[in-house]
mmCIF file of C-alpha atoms and ligand atoms in Angstrom:
data_model
loop_
_atom_site.group_PDB
_atom_site.id
_atom_site.type_symbol
_atom_site.label_atom_id
_atom_site.label_comp_id
_atom_site.label_asym_id
_atom_site.label_seq_id
_atom_site.Cartn_x
_atom_site.Cartn_y
_atom_site.Cartn_z
ATOM 1 C CA LEU A 272 -25.036 2.549 14.325
ATOM 2 C CA LEU A 273 -25.421 1.180 17.958
ATOM 3 C CA ARG A 274 -29.004 0.867 18.046
ATOM 4 C CA HIS A 275 -29.199 -0.573 14.703
ATOM 5 C CA LEU A 276 -26.800 -2.926 15.795
ATOM 6 C CA LEU A 277 -28.945 -3.538 19.259
ATOM 7 C CA PHE A 278 -32.064 -3.844 17.144
ATOM 8 C CA LYS A 279 -30.735 -6.466 14.845
ATOM 9 C CA LEU A 280 -29.113 -8.680 18.025
ATOM 10 C CA ARG A 281 -32.446 -8.246 19.546
ATOM 11 C CA ALA A 282 -33.943 -10.375 16.365
ATOM 12 C CA SER A 283 -31.225 -12.591 15.020
ATOM 13 C CA GLY A 284 -29.438 -13.403 17.737
ATOM 14 C CA PRO A 285 -25.535 -12.373 18.561
ATOM 15 C CA LEU A 286 -23.351 -11.337 15.477
ATOM 16 C CA THR A 287 -19.648 -12.431 14.633
ATOM 17 C CA VAL A 288 -16.883 -10.461 15.015
ATOM 18 C CA ALA A 289 -16.483 -10.059 11.257
ATOM 19 C CA GLU A 290 -20.274 -9.234 10.960
ATOM 20 C CA TYR A 291 -20.175 -6.487 13.631
ATOM 21 C CA MET A 292 -16.625 -5.005 12.153
ATOM 22 C CA ARG A 293 -17.959 -4.780 8.406
ATOM 23 C CA GLU A 294 -20.759 -3.024 9.971
ATOM 24 C CA ALA A 295 -18.683 -0.464 11.961
ATOM 25 C CA LEU A 296 -15.999 0.300 9.496
ATOM 26 C CA THR A 297 -18.262 0.150 6.140
ATOM 27 C CA ASN A 298 -22.213 0.071 6.940
ATOM 28 C CA PRO A 299 -23.138 2.708 4.002
ATOM 29 C CA ALA A 300 -24.892 5.219 6.158
ATOM 30 C CA GLN A 301 -22.855 4.818 9.514
ATOM 31 C CA GLY A 302 -19.803 3.303 9.072
ATOM 32 C CA TYR A 303 -16.654 4.319 10.282
ATOM 33 C CA TYR A 304 -14.786 4.922 6.965
ATOM 34 C CA THR A 305 -18.202 5.907 4.962
ATOM 35 C CA ARG A 306 -18.496 8.826 7.512
ATOM 36 C CA ARG A 307 -15.376 9.507 9.079
ATOM 37 C CA GLY A 308 -12.809 8.167 7.498
ATOM 38 C CA GLY A 309 -10.092 10.268 9.811
ATOM 39 C CA ILE A 310 -6.598 9.354 8.567
ATOM 40 C CA GLY A 311 -4.189 11.701 9.381
ATOM 41 C CA GLU A 312 -3.122 14.140 11.900
ATOM 42 C CA SER A 313 -6.756 15.842 12.605
ATOM 43 C CA GLY A 314 -8.146 12.280 12.735
ATOM 44 C CA ASP A 315 -8.030 8.949 14.380
ATOM 45 C CA PHE A 316 -4.318 7.194 12.952
ATOM 46 C CA VAL A 317 -1.716 8.201 10.595
ATOM 47 C CA THR A 318 -0.689 6.228 8.043
ATOM 48 C CA SER A 319 2.639 5.900 6.407
ATOM 49 C CA PRO A 320 2.156 7.776 2.953
ATOM 50 C CA GLU A 321 0.733 10.940 5.068
ATOM 51 C CA LEU A 322 4.237 10.809 7.099
ATOM 52 C CA SER A 323 6.682 11.385 4.161
ATOM 53 C CA GLN A 324 6.552 11.609 0.355
ATOM 54 C CA VAL A 325 9.580 9.114 -0.102
ATOM 55 C CA PHE A 326 7.723 6.663 1.047
ATOM 56 C CA GLY A 327 5.186 6.587 -2.197
ATOM 57 C CA GLU A 328 7.918 7.606 -4.180
ATOM 58 C CA LEU A 329 9.840 4.554 -3.642
ATOM 59 C CA ILE A 330 6.731 2.607 -4.223
ATOM 60 C CA GLY A 331 6.448 4.064 -7.330
ATOM 61 C CA ILE A 332 10.213 3.140 -8.076
ATOM 62 C CA TRP A 333 9.223 -0.327 -7.390
ATOM 63 C CA TYR A 334 6.310 -0.433 -9.712
ATOM 64 C CA ILE A 335 8.723 0.862 -12.589
ATOM 65 C CA SER A 336 11.426 -1.219 -11.219
ATOM 66 C CA GLU A 337 9.006 -4.282 -12.143
ATOM 67 C CA TRP A 338 7.726 -2.978 -15.566
ATOM 68 C CA ILE A 339 11.443 -3.004 -16.498
ATOM 69 C CA ALA A 340 12.008 -6.550 -15.688
ATOM 70 C CA ALA A 341 8.399 -7.398 -17.972
ATOM 71 C CA GLY A 342 10.039 -6.086 -20.652
ATOM 72 C CA LYS A 343 8.263 -2.997 -20.714
ATOM 73 C CA PRO A 344 4.993 -3.652 -21.704
ATOM 74 C CA LYS A 345 2.989 -1.144 -23.902
ATOM 75 C CA ALA A 346 0.466 -0.781 -21.161
ATOM 76 C CA PHE A 347 -0.408 -1.107 -17.376
ATOM 77 C CA GLN A 348 -3.061 -0.242 -14.805
ATOM 78 C CA LEU A 349 -2.253 0.972 -11.294
ATOM 79 C CA VAL A 350 -4.941 -0.393 -9.002
ATOM 80 C CA GLU A 351 -4.841 0.670 -5.269
ATOM 81 C CA LEU A 352 -7.237 -1.075 -2.995
ATOM 82 C CA GLY A 353 -8.400 1.320 -0.098
ATOM 83 C CA PRO A 354 -6.507 4.723 -1.290
ATOM 84 C CA GLY A 355 -7.495 6.988 1.634
ATOM 85 C CA ARG A 356 -6.345 10.452 1.154
ATOM 86 C CA GLY A 357 -5.302 9.134 -2.123
ATOM 87 C CA SER A 358 -1.353 10.363 -1.286
ATOM 88 C CA LEU A 359 0.284 7.521 -2.064
ATOM 89 C CA THR A 360 -1.259 7.573 -5.631
ATOM 90 C CA ASP A 361 -0.672 11.217 -5.825
ATOM 91 C CA ASP A 362 3.573 10.232 -4.503
ATOM 92 C CA ILE A 363 3.715 7.345 -7.089
ATOM 93 C CA LEU A 364 2.338 10.080 -10.077
ATOM 94 C CA ARG A 365 4.674 12.331 -9.056
ATOM 95 C CA VAL A 366 7.442 9.281 -9.840
ATOM 96 C CA PHE A 367 5.694 8.611 -12.979
ATOM 97 C CA LYS A 368 6.190 12.269 -14.118
ATOM 98 C CA GLN A 369 9.626 12.563 -13.379
ATOM 99 C CA LEU A 370 10.379 9.727 -15.351
ATOM 100 C CA ALA A 371 8.017 10.212 -17.912
ATOM 101 C CA SER A 372 11.046 9.748 -20.987
ATOM 102 C CA LEU A 373 10.899 6.395 -19.730
ATOM 103 C CA LEU A 374 7.236 6.200 -19.906
ATOM 104 C CA SER A 375 6.072 8.108 -22.959
ATOM 105 C CA LYS A 376 5.395 5.148 -24.938
ATOM 106 C CA CYS A 377 3.752 3.212 -21.887
ATOM 107 C CA ASP A 378 -0.438 3.450 -21.971
ATOM 108 C CA ILE A 379 -0.902 4.019 -18.083
ATOM 109 C CA SER A 380 -4.347 4.284 -16.174
ATOM 110 C CA ILE A 381 -5.404 4.402 -12.612
ATOM 111 C CA HIS A 382 -7.839 2.296 -10.673
ATOM 112 C CA LEU A 383 -8.868 3.127 -7.516
ATOM 113 C CA VAL A 384 -11.130 0.527 -5.325
ATOM 114 C CA GLU A 385 -13.187 2.668 -2.522
ATOM 115 C CA VAL A 386 -16.306 2.079 -0.630
ATOM 116 C CA SER A 387 -16.460 5.282 0.714
ATOM 117 C CA PRO A 388 -17.707 8.174 -0.379
ATOM 118 C CA ARG A 389 -16.578 10.773 1.691
ATOM 119 C CA LEU A 390 -12.733 9.554 0.903
ATOM 120 C CA SER A 391 -13.370 8.909 -2.744
ATOM 121 C CA GLU A 392 -14.235 12.355 -2.605
ATOM 122 C CA ILE A 393 -10.781 13.396 -0.602
ATOM 123 C CA GLN A 394 -9.093 11.303 -3.059
ATOM 124 C CA ALA A 395 -10.483 13.062 -6.374
ATOM 125 C CA GLN A 396 -9.479 16.230 -4.927
ATOM 126 C CA MET A 397 -6.018 14.954 -3.837
ATOM 127 C CA LEU A 398 -5.294 13.540 -7.470
ATOM 128 C CA THR A 399 -7.762 15.386 -9.858
ATOM 129 C CA GLY A 400 -8.191 19.160 -8.156
ATOM 130 C CA GLY A 401 -11.800 17.827 -7.968
ATOM 131 C CA LYS A 402 -12.027 17.666 -11.666
ATOM 132 C CA VAL A 403 -14.500 14.215 -11.793
ATOM 133 C CA GLN A 404 -17.407 13.101 -13.232
ATOM 134 C CA SER A 405 -19.607 10.843 -11.585
ATOM 135 C CA SER A 406 -21.506 8.294 -13.086
ATOM 136 C CA PRO A 407 -25.435 6.751 -12.222
ATOM 137 C CA ARG A 408 -25.542 5.079 -9.015
ATOM 138 C CA ASP A 409 -25.468 1.317 -10.313
ATOM 139 C CA ASP A 410 -22.617 1.836 -12.548
ATOM 140 C CA ALA A 411 -19.492 -0.168 -11.855
ATOM 141 C CA VAL A 412 -17.432 2.845 -12.299
ATOM 142 C CA TYR A 413 -18.821 5.391 -9.898
ATOM 143 C CA MET A 414 -16.598 8.511 -10.841
ATOM 144 C CA LYS A 415 -13.854 9.275 -13.313
ATOM 145 C CA GLY A 416 -11.331 12.005 -13.871
ATOM 146 C CA ILE A 417 -7.675 12.778 -14.937
ATOM 147 C CA SER A 418 -5.206 13.122 -12.420
ATOM 148 C CA LYS A 419 -2.919 16.684 -12.571
ATOM 149 C CA THR A 420 -0.280 14.475 -14.376
ATOM 150 C CA GLY A 421 -2.651 13.864 -17.502
ATOM 151 C CA ILE A 422 -3.065 10.067 -16.795
ATOM 152 C CA PRO A 423 -6.772 8.800 -16.736
ATOM 153 C CA ILE A 424 -8.440 7.331 -13.031
ATOM 154 C CA SER A 425 -11.744 5.615 -12.477
ATOM 155 C CA TRP A 426 -13.291 4.425 -9.484
ATOM 156 C CA TYR A 427 -14.940 1.223 -8.436
ATOM 157 C CA ARG A 428 -16.430 -0.127 -5.344
ATOM 158 C CA ASP A 429 -15.552 -3.965 -6.018
ATOM 159 C CA ILE A 430 -12.009 -5.251 -7.587
ATOM 160 C CA GLN A 431 -14.164 -7.823 -9.866
ATOM 161 C CA ASP A 432 -15.491 -4.538 -11.699
ATOM 162 C CA VAL A 433 -11.656 -3.282 -12.528
ATOM 163 C CA PRO A 434 -11.089 -4.490 -16.114
ATOM 164 C CA GLN A 435 -8.673 -7.562 -16.518
ATOM 165 C CA GLY A 436 -5.307 -6.548 -17.713
ATOM 166 C CA TYR A 437 -1.452 -6.260 -16.990
ATOM 167 C CA SER A 438 -1.775 -4.775 -13.657
ATOM 168 C CA PHE A 439 -0.080 -3.373 -10.701
ATOM 169 C CA TYR A 440 -1.769 -3.518 -7.467
ATOM 170 C CA LEU A 441 -1.312 -1.752 -4.208
ATOM 171 C CA ALA A 442 -2.954 -1.964 -0.614
ATOM 172 C CA HIS A 443 -1.709 -0.535 2.009
ATOM 173 C CA GLU A 444 -3.150 -0.647 5.194
ATOM 174 C CA PHE A 445 -5.610 -2.209 3.627
ATOM 175 C CA PHE A 446 -6.312 -5.702 4.263
ATOM 176 C CA ASP A 447 -6.256 -4.667 8.221
ATOM 177 C CA ALA A 448 -9.411 -2.863 7.889
ATOM 178 C CA LEU A 449 -11.325 -6.627 6.378
ATOM 179 C CA PRO A 450 -13.485 -8.276 9.025
ATOM 180 C CA ILE A 451 -12.211 -11.099 10.888
ATOM 181 C CA HIS A 452 -13.743 -14.284 12.427
ATOM 182 C CA LYS A 453 -12.005 -15.046 15.879
ATOM 183 C CA PHE A 454 -12.141 -18.572 17.645
ATOM 184 C CA GLN A 455 -10.927 -19.542 21.009
ATOM 185 C CA ARG A 456 -10.599 -22.984 22.071
ATOM 186 C CA THR A 457 -12.058 -24.418 24.963
ATOM 187 C CA GLU A 458 -12.203 -27.716 27.198
ATOM 188 C CA LYS A 459 -15.560 -28.320 24.677
ATOM 189 C CA GLY A 460 -12.706 -27.728 21.195
ATOM 190 C CA TRP A 461 -13.165 -24.748 19.209
ATOM 191 C CA ARG A 462 -15.592 -22.072 19.708
ATOM 192 C CA GLU A 463 -16.738 -19.114 17.610
ATOM 193 C CA VAL A 464 -16.404 -15.556 19.368
ATOM 194 C CA LEU A 465 -19.173 -13.558 18.828
ATOM 195 C CA VAL A 466 -20.548 -10.398 19.701
ATOM 196 C CA ASP A 467 -23.961 -10.076 21.834
ATOM 197 C CA GLU A 468 -25.795 -7.436 24.274
ATOM 198 C CA ASP A 469 -24.642 -7.218 27.935
ATOM 199 C CA PRO A 470 -27.653 -7.857 29.932
ATOM 200 C CA GLU A 471 -26.130 -5.816 32.518
ATOM 201 C CA VAL A 472 -25.215 -2.936 31.698
ATOM 202 C CA PRO A 473 -28.282 -0.940 29.097
ATOM 203 C CA ASP A 474 -26.888 -0.365 25.593
ATOM 204 C CA GLN A 475 -23.423 -2.117 26.026
ATOM 205 C CA LEU A 476 -21.925 -5.080 23.745
ATOM 206 C CA ARG A 477 -20.129 -7.723 25.167
ATOM 207 C CA PHE A 478 -18.206 -10.529 23.720
ATOM 208 C CA VAL A 479 -19.341 -14.202 24.028
ATOM 209 C CA LEU A 480 -18.606 -17.971 23.246
ATOM 210 C CA ALA A 481 -20.858 -19.801 20.860
ATOM 211 C CA PRO A 482 -22.524 -22.351 22.342
ATOM 212 C CA SER A 483 -21.412 -24.877 19.657
ATOM 213 C CA SER A 484 -19.731 -24.951 16.541
ATOM 214 C CA THR A 485 -20.354 -22.268 13.764
ATOM 215 C CA PRO A 486 -19.916 -22.899 10.112
ATOM 216 C CA ALA A 487 -17.346 -20.144 9.644
ATOM 217 C CA MET A 488 -15.470 -22.777 12.769
ATOM 218 C CA GLN A 489 -15.490 -26.007 10.413
ATOM 219 C CA ASN A 490 -14.085 -24.283 7.683
ATOM 220 C CA PHE A 491 -11.394 -21.888 8.790
ATOM 221 C CA ILE A 492 -9.615 -24.110 11.780
ATOM 222 C CA GLN A 493 -6.901 -26.117 10.656
ATOM 223 C CA PRO A 494 -6.526 -29.417 12.470
ATOM 224 C CA GLU A 495 -2.747 -28.558 12.746
ATOM 225 C CA GLU A 496 -3.878 -25.634 14.878
ATOM 226 C CA MET A 497 -1.697 -24.831 18.312
ATOM 227 C CA ARG A 498 -2.732 -21.546 19.370
ATOM 228 C CA GLU A 499 -5.130 -20.957 21.959
ATOM 229 C CA HIS A 500 -6.781 -18.094 20.003
ATOM 230 C CA VAL A 501 -7.111 -17.640 16.408
ATOM 231 C CA GLU A 502 -8.533 -14.607 13.797
ATOM 232 C CA VAL A 503 -9.331 -15.510 10.103
ATOM 233 C CA CYS A 504 -10.040 -13.037 7.815
ATOM 234 C CA PRO A 505 -12.099 -14.850 5.073
ATOM 235 C CA GLU A 506 -13.010 -11.873 2.559
ATOM 236 C CA ALA A 507 -9.105 -11.414 2.520
ATOM 237 C CA GLY A 508 -8.551 -15.442 1.493
ATOM 238 C CA VAL A 509 -11.194 -14.262 -1.470
ATOM 239 C CA LEU A 510 -9.715 -10.933 -2.360
ATOM 240 C CA ILE A 511 -6.142 -12.456 -2.436
ATOM 241 C CA GLN A 512 -7.574 -15.534 -4.794
ATOM 242 C CA ARG A 513 -8.514 -12.761 -7.004
ATOM 243 C CA LEU A 514 -5.722 -11.193 -7.412
ATOM 244 C CA ALA A 515 -3.491 -14.337 -7.610
ATOM 245 C CA HIS A 516 -6.095 -15.306 -10.506
ATOM 246 C CA ARG A 517 -5.638 -11.913 -12.629
ATOM 247 C CA LEU A 518 -1.514 -12.300 -12.436
ATOM 248 C CA GLU A 519 -1.462 -15.180 -13.206
ATOM 249 C CA LYS A 520 -3.847 -14.646 -16.542
ATOM 250 C CA ASP A 521 -2.417 -10.855 -17.374
ATOM 251 C CA GLY A 522 0.976 -10.606 -15.574
ATOM 252 C CA GLY A 523 1.880 -7.814 -13.120
ATOM 253 C CA ALA A 524 2.482 -7.621 -9.547
ATOM 254 C CA ALA A 525 1.179 -6.883 -6.169
ATOM 255 C CA LEU A 526 2.331 -5.418 -3.470
ATOM 256 C CA ILE A 527 0.923 -5.527 -0.031
ATOM 257 C CA ALA A 528 1.870 -3.507 3.082
ATOM 258 C CA ASP A 529 0.562 -3.690 6.190
ATOM 259 C CA TYR A 530 1.176 -4.208 9.755
ATOM 260 C CA GLY A 531 1.064 -8.592 10.277
ATOM 261 C CA HIS A 532 2.818 -11.645 11.082
ATOM 262 C CA ASP A 533 2.929 -14.847 9.779
ATOM 263 C CA GLY A 534 0.493 -17.206 11.606
ATOM 264 C CA THR A 535 1.973 -16.535 15.056
ATOM 265 C CA LYS A 536 -0.323 -14.480 16.895
ATOM 266 C CA THR A 537 -3.471 -14.192 18.922
ATOM 267 C CA ASP A 538 -5.831 -11.639 19.835
ATOM 268 C CA THR A 539 -5.241 -8.630 17.630
ATOM 269 C CA PHE A 540 -8.307 -6.915 17.028
ATOM 270 C CA ARG A 541 -8.701 -3.260 18.461
ATOM 271 C CA GLY A 542 -9.520 0.200 17.873
ATOM 272 C CA PHE A 543 -7.878 3.980 17.442
ATOM 273 C CA ARG A 544 -9.848 7.076 18.240
ATOM 274 C CA ASN A 545 -8.121 10.323 17.981
ATOM 275 C CA HIS A 546 -4.693 8.504 17.852
ATOM 276 C CA LYS A 547 -5.671 6.822 20.957
ATOM 277 C CA PRO A 548 -6.550 3.101 21.965
ATOM 278 C CA HIS A 549 -10.303 2.891 21.730
ATOM 279 C CA ASP A 550 -12.452 -0.319 22.961
ATOM 280 C CA VAL A 551 -13.402 -2.055 20.145
ATOM 281 C CA LEU A 552 -17.119 -2.677 21.257
ATOM 282 C CA LYS A 553 -17.560 1.068 22.249
ATOM 283 C CA ALA A 554 -19.542 3.370 20.066
ATOM 284 C CA PRO A 555 -18.759 1.394 16.627
ATOM 285 C CA GLY A 556 -18.628 4.109 13.733
ATOM 286 C CA MET A 557 -16.337 6.215 15.682
ATOM 287 C CA ALA A 558 -13.495 4.520 15.747
ATOM 288 C CA ASP A 559 -11.254 2.812 13.290
ATOM 289 C CA LEU A 560 -11.099 -1.148 14.066
ATOM 290 C CA THR A 561 -8.175 -3.457 12.515
ATOM 291 C CA ALA A 562 -6.606 -6.496 13.201
ATOM 292 C CA ASP A 563 -3.084 -7.754 12.228
ATOM 293 C CA VAL A 564 -2.959 -9.344 8.919
ATOM 294 C CA ASP A 565 -1.940 -13.041 8.656
ATOM 295 C CA PHE A 566 0.672 -12.970 5.749
ATOM 296 C CA SER A 567 0.847 -17.018 5.937
ATOM 297 C CA TYR A 568 -2.753 -17.104 5.303
ATOM 298 C CA LEU A 569 -2.484 -14.890 2.487
ATOM 299 C CA ARG A 570 0.334 -16.774 1.083
ATOM 300 C CA LYS A 571 -1.587 -20.079 1.230
ATOM 301 C CA MET A 572 -4.652 -18.382 -0.553
ATOM 302 C CA THR A 573 -2.721 -17.868 -3.856
ATOM 303 C CA GLN A 574 -3.095 -21.785 -4.040
ATOM 304 C CA GLY A 575 -0.083 -21.629 -6.075
ATOM 305 C CA ARG A 576 -1.206 -19.506 -8.524
ATOM 306 C CA THR A 577 1.467 -17.004 -7.810
ATOM 307 C CA ALA A 578 5.030 -16.737 -6.688
ATOM 308 C CA THR A 579 4.872 -14.648 -3.123
ATOM 309 C CA LEU A 580 7.988 -12.874 -1.490
ATOM 310 C CA GLY A 581 8.281 -11.686 1.989
ATOM 311 C CA PRO A 582 6.839 -11.008 4.096
ATOM 312 C CA ILE A 583 9.578 -8.363 5.073
ATOM 313 C CA LYS A 584 10.051 -5.775 7.535
ATOM 314 C CA GLN A 585 9.057 -2.358 6.152
ATOM 315 C CA ARG A 586 12.598 -0.701 7.382
ATOM 316 C CA GLU A 587 14.387 -3.153 5.569
ATOM 317 C CA PHE A 588 12.187 -2.911 2.417
ATOM 318 C CA LEU A 589 12.758 0.666 2.106
ATOM 319 C CA LYS A 590 16.453 0.257 2.793
ATOM 320 C CA ASN A 591 16.329 -1.973 0.186
ATOM 321 C CA MET A 592 14.782 0.525 -2.174
ATOM 322 C CA GLY A 593 17.128 3.299 -1.438
ATOM 323 C CA ILE A 594 15.784 5.737 1.314
ATOM 324 C CA ASP A 595 18.855 6.682 2.999
ATOM 325 C CA PHE A 596 20.435 7.923 -0.442
ATOM 326 C CA ARG A 597 16.674 9.550 -1.541
ATOM 327 C CA LEU A 598 16.631 11.297 2.230
ATOM 328 C CA GLN A 599 20.264 12.743 1.731
ATOM 329 C CA VAL A 600 18.849 14.210 -1.532
ATOM 330 C CA LEU A 601 16.048 16.015 0.003
ATOM 331 C CA LEU A 602 18.014 17.169 2.756
ATOM 332 C CA GLN A 603 20.826 18.531 0.714
ATOM 333 C CA ASN A 604 17.438 19.899 -1.438
ATOM 334 C CA SER A 605 15.918 22.024 1.372
ATOM 335 C CA GLN A 606 16.795 25.238 2.407
ATOM 336 C CA ASP A 607 15.347 25.693 6.104
ATOM 337 C CA THR A 608 15.788 24.016 8.979
ATOM 338 C CA ALA A 609 12.234 23.284 9.896
ATOM 339 C CA THR A 610 12.162 20.990 6.461
ATOM 340 C CA GLN A 611 15.264 19.146 7.407
ATOM 341 C CA GLU A 612 13.683 18.554 10.919
ATOM 342 C CA GLN A 613 10.105 17.502 9.201
ATOM 343 C CA LEU A 614 12.479 14.692 6.852
ATOM 344 C CA ARG A 615 14.418 13.521 9.820
ATOM 345 C CA HIS A 616 11.563 13.008 12.024
ATOM 346 C CA SER A 617 9.443 11.374 9.047
ATOM 347 C CA TYR A 618 12.440 9.113 8.202
ATOM 348 C CA ASP A 619 12.327 7.721 11.867
ATOM 349 C CA MET A 620 9.025 7.391 12.244
ATOM 350 C CA LEU A 621 9.141 5.122 8.981
ATOM 351 C CA MET A 622 12.519 3.705 10.088
ATOM 352 C CA ASN A 623 12.884 2.931 13.865
ATOM 353 C CA PRO A 624 11.966 -0.414 14.691
ATOM 354 C CA LYS A 625 9.869 0.866 17.894
ATOM 355 C CA LYS A 626 7.780 2.846 15.644
ATOM 356 C CA MET A 627 6.856 1.771 11.873
ATOM 357 C CA GLY A 628 10.107 -0.107 11.113
ATOM 358 C CA ASP A 629 9.298 -3.587 12.376
ATOM 359 C CA CYS A 630 5.602 -3.868 12.856
ATOM 360 C CA PHE A 631 4.865 -3.305 8.847
ATOM 361 C CA LYS A 632 5.557 -5.657 6.455
ATOM 362 C CA PHE A 633 6.002 -5.574 2.601
ATOM 363 C CA PHE A 634 4.422 -8.741 0.614
ATOM 364 C CA ALA A 635 4.719 -9.246 -3.246
ATOM 365 C CA LEU A 636 2.764 -11.472 -5.303
ATOM 366 C CA LEU A 637 4.010 -12.357 -8.514
ATOM 367 C CA PRO A 638 3.821 -14.521 -11.820
ATOM 368 C CA HIS A 639 6.338 -17.606 -11.076
ATOM 369 C CA HIS A 640 8.218 -17.115 -14.236
ATOM 370 C CA ARG A 641 9.530 -13.623 -12.690
ATOM 371 C CA LEU A 642 11.224 -15.907 -9.838
ATOM 372 C CA THR A 643 11.931 -18.716 -12.013
ATOM 373 C CA HIS A 644 12.445 -20.083 -15.417
ATOM 374 C CA PRO A 645 9.937 -21.926 -16.874
ATOM 375 C CA ASP A 646 11.235 -25.256 -17.655
ATOM 376 C CA GLN A 647 14.668 -24.285 -15.773
ATOM 377 C CA LYS A 648 14.808 -27.979 -14.675
ATOM 378 C CA ASP A 649 15.418 -29.289 -18.051
ATOM 379 C CA ASP A 650 17.093 -26.571 -19.503
ATOM 380 C CA LEU A 651 20.903 -27.253 -19.788
ATOM 381 C CA GLN A 652 21.538 -24.281 -21.962
ATOM 382 C CA PRO A 653 22.909 -20.881 -19.804
ATOM 383 C CA ARG A 654 20.000 -18.834 -19.162
ATOM 384 C CA ALA A 655 19.902 -14.912 -18.621
ATOM 385 C CA PRO A 656 19.757 -14.375 -14.996
ATOM 386 C CA LEU A 657 16.505 -13.006 -14.065
ATOM 387 C CA VAL A 658 16.542 -9.666 -12.468
ATOM 388 C CA PRO A 659 16.222 -9.752 -8.671
ATOM 389 C CA VAL A 660 13.168 -7.968 -7.463
ATOM 390 C CA ALA A 661 13.611 -5.095 -5.886
ATOM 391 C CA GLY A 662 12.950 -4.375 -1.958
ATOM 392 C CA PHE A 663 13.224 -7.819 -1.106
ATOM 393 C CA SER A 664 17.052 -7.830 -1.223
ATOM 394 C CA GLU A 665 19.844 -5.814 -0.302
ATOM 395 C CA LEU A 666 20.392 -3.026 -3.171
ATOM 396 C CA SER A 667 23.683 -3.350 -4.531
ATOM 397 C CA LEU A 668 25.213 -0.122 -6.697
ATOM 398 C CA LYS A 669 27.458 -0.711 -9.163
HETATM 399 N N1 SAH B 840 -4.060 3.005 1.953
HETATM 400 C C1 SAH B 840 -4.494 4.506 3.012
HETATM 401 C C2 SAH B 840 -5.619 4.087 3.334
HETATM 402 C C3 SAH B 840 -6.177 3.049 4.708
HETATM 403 S S1 SAH B 840 -7.202 3.026 5.191
HETATM 404 C C4 SAH B 840 -3.155 4.809 3.801
HETATM 405 O O1 SAH B 840 -2.516 4.116 3.652
HETATM 406 O O2 SAH B 840 -3.119 6.367 3.900
HETATM 407 C C5 SAH B 840 -8.420 1.502 4.683
HETATM 408 C C6 SAH B 840 -8.826 2.403 3.572
HETATM 409 O O3 SAH B 840 -9.930 1.320 2.867
HETATM 410 C C7 SAH B 840 -9.716 3.580 3.501
HETATM 411 O O4 SAH B 840 -9.813 4.176 2.174
HETATM 412 C C8 SAH B 840 -11.150 2.732 3.208
HETATM 413 O O5 SAH B 840 -12.226 3.725 3.273
HETATM 414 C C9 SAH B 840 -10.744 1.587 2.493
HETATM 415 N N2 SAH B 840 -11.749 0.698 2.883
HETATM 416 C C10 SAH B 840 -12.131 -0.086 3.650
HETATM 417 N N3 SAH B 840 -12.780 -1.447 3.466
HETATM 418 C C11 SAH B 840 -12.981 -1.459 2.218
HETATM 419 C C12 SAH B 840 -13.545 -2.424 1.186
HETATM 420 N N4 SAH B 840 -13.980 -3.426 2.026
HETATM 421 N N5 SAH B 840 -13.488 -1.892 0.161
HETATM 422 C C13 SAH B 840 -13.074 -0.764 -0.661
HETATM 423 N N6 SAH B 840 -12.537 -0.112 0.294
HETATM 424 C C14 SAH B 840 -12.443 -0.135 1.811
#
């Protein structure tokens, strides 16, 4: 991949950081996710669903709670973006199965958006036991199967191919993998950061500043911007616009969980390899590259089509979802001390403010009518109070 990038640089000049990140992560032949996708203990980074079954279970409950609040629609799609090893959907499907009596009349289908052939195979194994049918290469649905719990699953490369309809969307550690542009304030004004060949060291890349303004810069830097360095992820913006459009038209909810900030951080672009920090410009394709999600930008890109909730810290969201009660039940049900120790350890990883508790955030997109009665202002008649959205306010036990 480095050789391919060097040829490209020599032929047409420096790359934007977004082009570099896209190649490094999802180049069809040599990208990190395409080839390695090292999620888990033996890989490059561990995610919450890989640490604890409770994480996915509580998210499953969140969707069921929203489904009930919407008046139990006859059908829903669960659409996951970037499902990794498939553990999160697997845990959610277990919850759906346990609550089968509640969901029995509901027609549920699963839709996975995944670009990595390698990870989609792992997902198929996890969710269906490997019993899947592949489609011809150019089909929008590239694979189909039935989950171990009897629910149809389809795989796509792009969200635009997922059928329209009442849907619950899920993106966990997905937005941070989308390519970012980087900009630096200089004495001559804003300049885009680019990736170029290092003239001093053979086969090494370095960051340079564009000598003049670039098209991306003119579109993405706000006049009121106060920071010295800014990262912008236009692909995330387009995706949020699509999600907001769909939710406005067909209803449902989207839950986005990732590490991120509300428009305050500057330089967050970083790499991970074998659970250690990795120089982003070294060995492209061999390490996970990531940047914090700017939730203020996502909120802005809904363009008011949906309401938003959050970002709220992961430890608060999970606490509001009842993680402490779930932990107690699991501890009581497990006989051996090793399992109990593992349960406590993964709880600490998810909840400890110094571990994943504070830096990971939850953010939701919901149709406006979910949070406010449509004609609330003019209506003098008392209305039934709207049910609070789980996770985003304190859990009250009645
Ligand atoms: N949600 C999982 C995995 C996170 S890793 C977890 O929490 O464990 C990011 C995932 O997004 C991987 O499955 C990766 O292959 C996928 N991905 C990255 N870029 C993508 C893109 N542009 N389109 C679709 N999937 C993508």
